[in-house]
Amino acid sequence: MTRITGVRVHDVRFPTAAAGDGSDAVNRGDYSATYVELATDGPLTGAGFTFTNGRGNELTCAAVRALAHHVEGRPLADLWADPVGFARSLSADVQLRWLGPEKGVIHLATGAVVNAVWDLHAKEAGKPLWQLLADLPTGKLVGCVDFRHITDALTPADAAAILDRGRDGLDARRAELERDGLPSYTTSVGWLGYPDDKVRELARSAYADGWRAMKMKVGGEPADDLRRARIIRAEIGPDALLMMDANQVWEVDEAIARTAALAEADPYWIEEPTHPDDVLGHARIQRAVAPIRVVTGEVAANRVIVKQLLQAGAVRVVQIDACRVGGIPEVLAELLLAAKYGVPVCPHAGGVGLCELVQHLFAFDYLRVGTSLDGRMVEYVDHLHEHFTDPVRTRGGRYVLPREPGYSATMRPASVAEFRFPDGPVWARSGKPG
Amino acid sequence: MTRITGVRVHDVRFPTAAAGDGSDAVNRGDYSATYVELATDGPLTGAGFTFTNGRGNELTCAAVRALAHHVEGRPLADLWADPVGFARSLSADVQLRWLGPEKGVIHLATGAVVNAVWDLHAKEAGKPLWQLLADLPTGKLVGCVDFRHITDALTPADAAAILDRGRDGLDARRAELERDGLPSYTTSVGWLGYPDDKVRELARSAYADGWRAMKMKVGGEPADDLRRARIIRAEIGPDALLMMDANQVWEVDEAIARTAALAEADPYWIEEPTHPDDVLGHARIQRAVAPIRVVTGEVAANRVIVKQLLQAGAVRVVQIDACRVGGIPEVLAELLLAAKYGVPVCPHAGGVGLCELVQHLFAFDYLRVGTSLDGRMVEYVDHLHEHFTDPVRTRGGRYVLPREPGYSATMRPASVAEFRFPDGPVWARSGKPG
């Protein structure tokens, strides 16, 4: 019987700020991971992480240490028998909970630890995580969902009905994903830090590589946003999808006006138009800018926020995040909530390793929950995959379905050593972070 | 010209968990403070803190260190000239913001630092903070309010109108507060960790001391909640106010049923009936349990949540917190939002030093914003005041208006030394935290 014997955490930071990669209206950082390794008394090591933006990664690392006593010494079989009880032992810790509750540093760290446990579950089963989940009987899957504070919108019976329906046609959907891969869109074309020529060249090259959906950042000067939107639209033609991402920079009324001013470039969606906690604000924006879709979720603090976005009709696409919330039990709750309300899920990715994680969530969602590819895409950002032992692969604008056992979260030891902050060679050479 | 020369942070923890003080449906901790001292090149030292619940206080301390570069070396006059710009240099830091945004560990730490700067502003003016604020011209006060992401509910013009009206009768209200003190209620009677006899004796003794409003914790077993409610109601008679606090433990539908089951004890309000992020849930509960008031706010992450609680009619009393949000500029936004929507503010207190802080906010709110005492009370908990150099004083169930310059946030050096974790004598003797 496998037992978890120790929790190691590494502060890993990549010096991306200087290049302008990942720059948007409110963020300019060094893409970083709070990287967790769970040692066991067997041959397996669990890997999980949360993504941060540079400075402050030491806080999520310290939060992992504060949570470690909930996992150290635990038999893996016990955590598998009661996955929600385990996840809540972290998120409802009687002292640490005050620091959230279920949000911010403490919840990011919870996600890293819980995800690392699920990496172990999948490795022990010898399956990629998407398959471990998709193969589970409905009763067991329902027992993996954190329903706390969402039962007014989604009951265990609702979840069971959705997951049972998801068994119909499962084999055909799986064969389809294995053959065709996962539909996706690319965010690598239009960071705010990039000059026009680079944006044009990237859009052209993404189109040539088969991408038919791509995202640009907005929220800078109105004239700059519109000029860049026209450049990309000219490159990709009228049929490809162009998404726009404001990264929370606008007031509610401003979001409505600014989205209208960009309508000529035919945005498929406007992402994070205002503060991520503003459910009612998003609802008002969605009513005003329809048929343009309002989407958000990459920093939705927890399932209670996602529940309300759906209840209020505030979004037409939900962007779940693999690390922002408390790991698989909470992600499952969000996928099922979206299915209950009939809203497609397009997971947030990018950063460090988020693409590696969300491909599993997307595949499971298609196989057992959402069961449609209509309006569903995984985000893709072409950064930092080389640091993972089982990196995402894309072919013609689609993700290739992952095959290796686990959650694809394992980083290469050489990368951890090279980029560890502050003692890794990269930081020792370059000095202070951006 | 005073300049801030350094930021010191102390991890101060009081071993309250063992006594059952502060125990409720979801928290059982060692009341703690992330205590910040701002050294200057002059005679003044600024003090500020955020309250935490024991383990994890090291995280908010580390977050203060991560934010310190935004304040070190800054002339105090610059921070006074642009108080919102300064506060947002912390809350909108392009790398740290990802860890919230504006919530959890990073925002608790922001509150501690920004409040310490306001303690310096008040000390430099030689006034208690409530008076510094109440004396300011409307234009300057409006310039101290963080309106970001709330302008759909409160504009600077709205705020100016409220604050201008607040000048009428100001002198009379101030004389009233100086003569009569601040109305308050006590939460020291009914923690879940206390046995019935202790609850009965505390209710009786609080009533004898002049308290006519007191709060009990609920959210345990239904029969226990009702039995304790009957005990307190029997002691305090039909006219005194009995508040009930569920500390977020219920689902939305459960909250409605459980509140109905306690109605025979005539609760004045039901506090934190469900998850603090659930604006729509609170709105549904408020509609169902009226005329019992739904109240929340002590862990409302930021002004965007408070805005929505008001927009949705989800609460009939707002409980602002002095340390949960990003300091005075955000607290001012919350006070003004409540005034705009005509909802009274009853600040959250207790913990470590929260009473010391919120008395200033309550007095300012009465003097310039809410301008009525109808339905307004400060929470009072009789714990840990002896560790402050300017502790709250009460007389006949009311706070005495504070007089010393500053924000009453300064802890006694001997207390900091005694309770510092893990090296203070208390912790060196007692060993590990609860």
PDB file of N, CA and C in Angstrom, chain A residues 169-239:
ATOM      1  N   GLY A 169     -22.081   6.837 -26.042  1.00  0.00           N
ATOM      2  CA  GLY A 169     -21.196   7.300 -27.117  1.00  0.00           C
ATOM      3  C   GLY A 169     -19.772   7.563 -26.675  1.00  0.00           C
ATOM      4  N   LEU A 170     -19.445   7.138 -25.473  1.00  0.00           N
ATOM      5  CA  LEU A 170     -18.114   7.407 -24.921  1.00  0.00           C
ATOM      6  C   LEU A 170     -17.001   6.855 -25.812  1.00  0.00           C
ATOM      7  N   ASP A 171     -17.161   5.628 -26.278  1.00  0.00           N
ATOM      8  CA  ASP A 171     -16.090   5.020 -27.076  1.00  0.00           C
ATOM      9  C   ASP A 171     -15.857   5.768 -28.385  1.00  0.00           C
ATOM     10  N   ALA A 172     -16.959   6.220 -28.986  1.00  0.00           N
ATOM     11  CA  ALA A 172     -16.821   6.954 -30.247  1.00  0.00           C
ATOM     12  C   ALA A 172     -16.107   8.293 -30.013  1.00  0.00           C
ATOM     13  N   ARG A 173     -16.462   8.961 -28.905  1.00  0.00           N
ATOM     14  CA  ARG A 173     -15.793  10.244 -28.628  1.00  0.00           C
ATOM     15  C   ARG A 173     -14.311  10.038 -28.347  1.00  0.00           C
ATOM     16  N   ARG A 174     -14.018   8.961 -27.625  1.00  0.00           N
ATOM     17  CA  ARG A 174     -12.614   8.700 -27.327  1.00  0.00           C
ATOM     18  C   ARG A 174     -11.837   8.413 -28.609  1.00  0.00           C
ATOM     19  N   ALA A 175     -12.431   7.632 -29.482  1.00  0.00           N
ATOM     20  CA  ALA A 175     -11.757   7.342 -30.758  1.00  0.00           C
ATOM     21  C   ALA A 175     -11.542   8.626 -31.564  1.00  0.00           C
ATOM     22  N   GLU A 176     -12.523   9.497 -31.497  1.00  0.00           N
ATOM     23  CA  GLU A 176     -12.414  10.771 -32.214  1.00  0.00           C
ATOM     24  C   GLU A 176     -11.239  11.605 -31.663  1.00  0.00           C
ATOM     25  N   LEU A 177     -11.131  11.687 -30.331  1.00  0.00           N
ATOM     26  CA  LEU A 177     -10.030  12.461 -29.738  1.00  0.00           C
ATOM     27  C   LEU A 177      -8.686  11.829 -30.069  1.00  0.00           C
ATOM     28  N   GLU A 178      -8.640  10.505 -30.079  1.00  0.00           N
ATOM     29  CA  GLU A 178      -7.374   9.835 -30.388  1.00  0.00           C
ATOM     30  C   GLU A 178      -6.973  10.072 -31.840  1.00  0.00           C
ATOM     31  N   ARG A 179      -7.981  10.152 -32.698  1.00  0.00           N
ATOM     32  CA  ARG A 179      -7.706  10.341 -34.132  1.00  0.00           C
ATOM     33  C   ARG A 179      -7.413  11.811 -34.460  1.00  0.00           C
ATOM     34  N   ASP A 180      -8.274  12.711 -33.971  1.00  0.00           N
ATOM     35  CA  ASP A 180      -8.232  14.106 -34.420  1.00  0.00           C
ATOM     36  C   ASP A 180      -7.561  15.053 -33.441  1.00  0.00           C
ATOM     37  N   GLY A 181      -7.392  14.618 -32.208  1.00  0.00           N
ATOM     38  CA  GLY A 181      -6.850  15.545 -31.200  1.00  0.00           C
ATOM     39  C   GLY A 181      -7.920  16.473 -30.671  1.00  0.00           C
ATOM     40  N   LEU A 182      -7.475  17.458 -29.885  1.00  0.00           N
ATOM     41  CA  LEU A 182      -8.374  18.361 -29.165  1.00  0.00           C
ATOM     42  C   LEU A 182      -8.380  19.725 -29.854  1.00  0.00           C
ATOM     43  N   PRO A 183      -9.542  20.254 -30.196  1.00  0.00           N
ATOM     44  CA  PRO A 183      -9.570  21.580 -30.825  1.00  0.00           C
ATOM     45  C   PRO A 183      -8.996  22.629 -29.884  1.00  0.00           C
ATOM     46  N   SER A 184      -8.267  23.585 -30.450  1.00  0.00           N
ATOM     47  CA  SER A 184      -7.638  24.573 -29.585  1.00  0.00           C
ATOM     48  C   SER A 184      -7.472  25.885 -30.314  1.00  0.00           C
ATOM     49  N   TYR A 185      -7.093  26.883 -29.548  1.00  0.00           N
ATOM     50  CA  TYR A 185      -6.790  28.199 -30.133  1.00  0.00           C
ATOM     51  C   TYR A 185      -5.475  28.678 -29.548  1.00  0.00           C
ATOM     52  N   THR A 186      -4.848  29.609 -30.228  1.00  0.00           N
ATOM     53  CA  THR A 186      -3.537  30.059 -29.782  1.00  0.00           C
ATOM     54  C   THR A 186      -3.575  31.498 -29.275  1.00  0.00           C
ATOM     55  N   THR A 187      -2.845  31.726 -28.182  1.00  0.00           N
ATOM     56  CA  THR A 187      -2.741  33.058 -27.576  1.00  0.00           C
ATOM     57  C   THR A 187      -1.354  33.629 -27.813  1.00  0.00           C
ATOM     58  N   SER A 188      -0.577  32.984 -28.641  1.00  0.00           N
ATOM     59  CA  SER A 188       0.808  33.423 -28.803  1.00  0.00           C
ATOM     60  C   SER A 188       0.963  34.583 -29.783  1.00  0.00           C
ATOM     61  N   VAL A 189      -0.144  35.072 -30.347  1.00  0.00           N
ATOM     62  CA  VAL A 189       0.025  36.058 -31.428  1.00  0.00           C
ATOM     63  C   VAL A 189       0.004  37.517 -30.969  1.00  0.00           C
ATOM     64  N   GLY A 190      -0.671  37.827 -29.858  1.00  0.00           N
ATOM     65  CA  GLY A 190      -0.918  39.252 -29.636  1.00  0.00           C
ATOM     66  C   GLY A 190      -0.739  39.758 -28.223  1.00  0.00           C
ATOM     67  N   TRP A 191       0.392  39.482 -27.598  1.00  0.00           N
ATOM     68  CA  TRP A 191       0.657  40.085 -26.285  1.00  0.00           C
ATOM     69  C   TRP A 191       0.865  41.587 -26.445  1.00  0.00           C
ATOM     70  N   LEU A 192       0.464  42.334 -25.421  1.00  0.00           N
ATOM     71  CA  LEU A 192       0.574  43.792 -25.509  1.00  0.00           C
ATOM     72  C   LEU A 192       2.011  44.255 -25.674  1.00  0.00           C
ATOM     73  N   GLY A 193       2.959  43.442 -25.203  1.00  0.00           N
ATOM     74  CA  GLY A 193       4.358  43.860 -25.292  1.00  0.00           C
ATOM     75  C   GLY A 193       4.955  43.711 -26.683  1.00  0.00           C
ATOM     76  N   TYR A 194       4.183  43.133 -27.627  1.00  0.00           N
ATOM     77  CA  TYR A 194       4.739  42.876 -28.958  1.00  0.00           C
ATOM     78  C   TYR A 194       4.453  44.048 -29.912  1.00  0.00           C
ATOM     79  N   PRO A 195       5.422  44.408 -30.744  1.00  0.00           N
ATOM     80  CA  PRO A 195       5.179  45.445 -31.773  1.00  0.00           C
ATOM     81  C   PRO A 195       4.291  44.910 -32.905  1.00  0.00           C
ATOM     82  N   ASP A 196       3.705  45.838 -33.685  1.00  0.00           N
ATOM     83  CA  ASP A 196       2.758  45.462 -34.745  1.00  0.00           C
ATOM     84  C   ASP A 196       3.332  44.436 -35.717  1.00  0.00           C
ATOM     85  N   ASP A 197       4.570  44.637 -36.127  1.00  0.00           N
ATOM     86  CA  ASP A 197       5.147  43.722 -37.118  1.00  0.00           C
ATOM     87  C   ASP A 197       5.221  42.302 -36.583  1.00  0.00           C
ATOM     88  N   LYS A 198       5.534  42.197 -35.281  1.00  0.00           N
ATOM     89  CA  LYS A 198       5.619  40.859 -34.690  1.00  0.00           C
ATOM     90  C   LYS A 198       4.230  40.224 -34.616  1.00  0.00           C
ATOM     91  N   VAL A 199       3.236  41.051 -34.286  1.00  0.00           N
ATOM     92  CA  VAL A 199       1.856  40.547 -34.226  1.00  0.00           C
ATOM     93  C   VAL A 199       1.426  40.041 -35.609  1.00  0.00           C
ATOM     94  N   ARG A 200       1.716  40.828 -36.643  1.00  0.00           N
ATOM     95  CA  ARG A 200       1.319  40.444 -38.003  1.00  0.00           C
ATOM     96  C   ARG A 200       1.981  39.140 -38.421  1.00  0.00           C
ATOM     97  N   GLU A 201       3.264  39.065 -38.155  1.00  0.00           N
ATOM     98  CA  GLU A 201       4.017  37.879 -38.546  1.00  0.00           C
ATOM     99  C   GLU A 201       3.541  36.645 -37.784  1.00  0.00           C
ATOM    100  N   LEU A 202       3.243  36.813 -36.492  1.00  0.00           N
ATOM    101  CA  LEU A 202       2.791  35.674 -35.692  1.00  0.00           C
ATOM    102  C   LEU A 202       1.408  35.203 -36.133  1.00  0.00           C
ATOM    103  N   ALA A 203       0.519  36.165 -36.443  1.00  0.00           N
ATOM    104  CA  ALA A 203      -0.820  35.784 -36.898  1.00  0.00           C
ATOM    105  C   ALA A 203      -0.723  35.021 -38.226  1.00  0.00           C
ATOM    106  N   ARG A 204       0.101  35.526 -39.105  1.00  0.00           N
ATOM    107  CA  ARG A 204       0.260  34.878 -40.412  1.00  0.00           C
ATOM    108  C   ARG A 204       0.802  33.463 -40.244  1.00  0.00           C
ATOM    109  N   SER A 205       1.809  33.362 -39.403  1.00  0.00           N
ATOM    110  CA  SER A 205       2.448  32.057 -39.237  1.00  0.00           C
ATOM    111  C   SER A 205       1.532  31.083 -38.496  1.00  0.00           C
ATOM    112  N   ALA A 206       0.744  31.577 -37.529  1.00  0.00           N
ATOM    113  CA  ALA A 206      -0.203  30.682 -36.837  1.00  0.00           C
ATOM    114  C   ALA A 206      -1.244  30.164 -37.834  1.00  0.00           C
ATOM    115  N   TYR A 207      -1.730  31.045 -38.688  1.00  0.00           N
ATOM    116  CA  TYR A 207      -2.724  30.633 -39.685  1.00  0.00           C
ATOM    117  C   TYR A 207      -2.134  29.567 -40.610  1.00  0.00           C
ATOM    118  N   ALA A 208      -0.900  29.810 -41.018  1.00  0.00           N
ATOM    119  CA  ALA A 208      -0.228  28.838 -41.895  1.00  0.00           C
ATOM    120  C   ALA A 208      -0.044  27.492 -41.209  1.00  0.00           C
ATOM    121  N   ASP A 209       0.117  27.520 -39.889  1.00  0.00           N
ATOM    122  CA  ASP A 209       0.284  26.272 -39.129  1.00  0.00           C
ATOM    123  C   ASP A 209      -1.038  25.563 -38.859  1.00  0.00           C
ATOM    124  N   GLY A 210      -2.135  26.127 -39.295  1.00  0.00           N
ATOM    125  CA  GLY A 210      -3.412  25.435 -39.160  1.00  0.00           C
ATOM    126  C   GLY A 210      -4.337  26.019 -38.108  1.00  0.00           C
ATOM    127  N   TRP A 211      -3.884  27.017 -37.338  1.00  0.00           N
ATOM    128  CA  TRP A 211      -4.755  27.608 -36.321  1.00  0.00           C
ATOM    129  C   TRP A 211      -5.868  28.408 -36.987  1.00  0.00           C
ATOM    130  N   ARG A 212      -7.100  28.158 -36.550  1.00  0.00           N
ATOM    131  CA  ARG A 212      -8.244  28.906 -37.081  1.00  0.00           C
ATOM    132  C   ARG A 212      -8.959  29.685 -35.976  1.00  0.00           C
ATOM    133  N   ALA A 213      -8.274  29.796 -34.829  1.00  0.00           N
ATOM    134  CA  ALA A 213      -8.792  30.598 -33.729  1.00  0.00           C
ATOM    135  C   ALA A 213      -7.604  31.138 -32.972  1.00  0.00           C
ATOM    136  N   MET A 214      -7.595  32.432 -32.736  1.00  0.00           N
ATOM    137  CA  MET A 214      -6.450  33.001 -32.012  1.00  0.00           C
ATOM    138  C   MET A 214      -6.883  34.200 -31.200  1.00  0.00           C
ATOM    139  N   LYS A 215      -6.093  34.483 -30.185  1.00  0.00           N
ATOM    140  CA  LYS A 215      -6.500  35.497 -29.207  1.00  0.00           C
ATOM    141  C   LYS A 215      -5.475  36.603 -29.123  1.00  0.00           C
ATOM    142  N   MET A 216      -5.985  37.833 -29.034  1.00  0.00           N
ATOM    143  CA  MET A 216      -5.133  38.989 -28.829  1.00  0.00           C
ATOM    144  C   MET A 216      -5.477  39.632 -27.483  1.00  0.00           C
ATOM    145  N   LYS A 217      -4.524  40.370 -26.954  1.00  0.00           N
ATOM    146  CA  LYS A 217      -4.749  41.135 -25.738  1.00  0.00           C
ATOM    147  C   LYS A 217      -5.267  42.519 -26.096  1.00  0.00           C
ATOM    148  N   VAL A 218      -6.237  42.999 -25.362  1.00  0.00           N
ATOM    149  CA  VAL A 218      -6.718  44.378 -25.522  1.00  0.00           C
ATOM    150  C   VAL A 218      -6.695  45.046 -24.143  1.00  0.00           C
ATOM    151  N   GLY A 219      -7.141  46.296 -24.101  1.00  0.00           N
ATOM    152  CA  GLY A 219      -7.149  47.004 -22.829  1.00  0.00           C
ATOM    153  C   GLY A 219      -6.057  48.053 -22.739  1.00  0.00           C
ATOM    154  N   GLY A 220      -5.308  48.226 -23.836  1.00  0.00           N
ATOM    155  CA  GLY A 220      -4.364  49.344 -23.911  1.00  0.00           C
ATOM    156  C   GLY A 220      -5.098  50.583 -24.419  1.00  0.00           C
ATOM    157  N   GLU A 221      -4.401  51.421 -25.149  1.00  0.00           N
ATOM    158  CA  GLU A 221      -5.062  52.571 -25.754  1.00  0.00           C
ATOM    159  C   GLU A 221      -6.080  52.071 -26.781  1.00  0.00           C
ATOM    160  N   PRO A 222      -7.271  52.695 -26.832  1.00  0.00           N
ATOM    161  CA  PRO A 222      -8.300  52.212 -27.767  1.00  0.00           C
ATOM    162  C   PRO A 222      -7.800  52.134 -29.213  1.00  0.00           C
ATOM    163  N   ALA A 223      -7.075  53.132 -29.651  1.00  0.00           N
ATOM    164  CA  ALA A 223      -6.611  53.127 -31.046  1.00  0.00           C
ATOM    165  C   ALA A 223      -5.625  51.993 -31.291  1.00  0.00           C
ATOM    166  N   ASP A 224      -4.775  51.711 -30.301  1.00  0.00           N
ATOM    167  CA  ASP A 224      -3.825  50.601 -30.441  1.00  0.00           C
ATOM    168  C   ASP A 224      -4.558  49.264 -30.535  1.00  0.00           C
ATOM    169  N   ASP A 225      -5.553  49.099 -29.661  1.00  0.00           N
ATOM    170  CA  ASP A 225      -6.314  47.844 -29.680  1.00  0.00           C
ATOM    171  C   ASP A 225      -6.955  47.617 -31.043  1.00  0.00           C
ATOM    172  N   LEU A 226      -7.577  48.664 -31.572  1.00  0.00           N
ATOM    173  CA  LEU A 226      -8.288  48.514 -32.839  1.00  0.00           C
ATOM    174  C   LEU A 226      -7.313  48.267 -33.989  1.00  0.00           C
ATOM    175  N   ARG A 227      -6.188  48.980 -33.972  1.00  0.00           N
ATOM    176  CA  ARG A 227      -5.211  48.795 -35.051  1.00  0.00           C
ATOM    177  C   ARG A 227      -4.672  47.363 -35.065  1.00  0.00           C
ATOM    178  N   ARG A 228      -4.372  46.843 -33.883  1.00  0.00           N
ATOM    179  CA  ARG A 228      -3.854  45.482 -33.807  1.00  0.00           C
ATOM    180  C   ARG A 228      -4.925  44.460 -34.196  1.00  0.00           C
ATOM    181  N   ALA A 229      -6.168  44.739 -33.805  1.00  0.00           N
ATOM    182  CA  ALA A 229      -7.263  43.830 -34.183  1.00  0.00           C
ATOM    183  C   ALA A 229      -7.414  43.778 -35.697  1.00  0.00           C
ATOM    184  N   ARG A 230      -7.320  44.946 -36.337  1.00  0.00           N
ATOM    185  CA  ARG A 230      -7.440  44.980 -37.808  1.00  0.00           C
ATOM    186  C   ARG A 230      -6.286  44.220 -38.468  1.00  0.00           C
ATOM    187  N   ILE A 231      -5.083  44.373 -37.918  1.00  0.00           N
ATOM    188  CA  ILE A 231      -3.920  43.654 -38.478  1.00  0.00           C
ATOM    189  C   ILE A 231      -4.170  42.149 -38.452  1.00  0.00           C
ATOM    190  N   ILE A 232      -4.621  41.663 -37.299  1.00  0.00           N
ATOM    191  CA  ILE A 232      -4.813  40.205 -37.180  1.00  0.00           C
ATOM    192  C   ILE A 232      -5.967  39.741 -38.067  1.00  0.00           C
ATOM    193  N   ARG A 233      -7.084  40.500 -38.027  1.00  0.00           N
ATOM    194  CA  ARG A 233      -8.232  40.103 -38.853  1.00  0.00           C
ATOM    195  C   ARG A 233      -7.850  40.068 -40.325  1.00  0.00           C
ATOM    196  N   ALA A 234      -7.036  41.031 -40.753  1.00  0.00           N
ATOM    197  CA  ALA A 234      -6.604  41.049 -42.166  1.00  0.00           C
ATOM    198  C   ALA A 234      -5.791  39.805 -42.496  1.00  0.00           C
ATOM    199  N   GLU A 235      -5.002  39.343 -41.547  1.00  0.00           N
ATOM    200  CA  GLU A 235      -4.160  38.159 -41.791  1.00  0.00           C
ATOM    201  C   GLU A 235      -4.970  36.868 -41.815  1.00  0.00           C
ATOM    202  N   ILE A 236      -5.983  36.770 -40.962  1.00  0.00           N
ATOM    203  CA  ILE A 236      -6.643  35.468 -40.778  1.00  0.00           C
ATOM    204  C   ILE A 236      -7.958  35.348 -41.534  1.00  0.00           C
ATOM    205  N   GLY A 237      -8.392  36.441 -42.157  1.00  0.00           N
ATOM    206  CA  GLY A 237      -9.616  36.380 -42.947  1.00  0.00           C
ATOM    207  C   GLY A 237     -10.867  36.396 -42.088  1.00  0.00           C
ATOM    208  N   PRO A 238     -12.026  36.430 -42.753  1.00  0.00           N
ATOM    209  CA  PRO A 238     -13.269  36.626 -42.014  1.00  0.00           C
ATOM    210  C   PRO A 238     -13.742  35.402 -41.254  1.00  0.00           C
ATOM    211  N   ASP A 239     -13.286  34.199 -41.604  1.00  0.00           N
ATOM    212  CA  ASP A 239     -13.865  32.992 -41.014  1.00  0.00           C
ATOM    213  C   ASP A 239     -13.167  32.500 -39.755  1.00  0.00           C
TER     214      ASP A 239
END
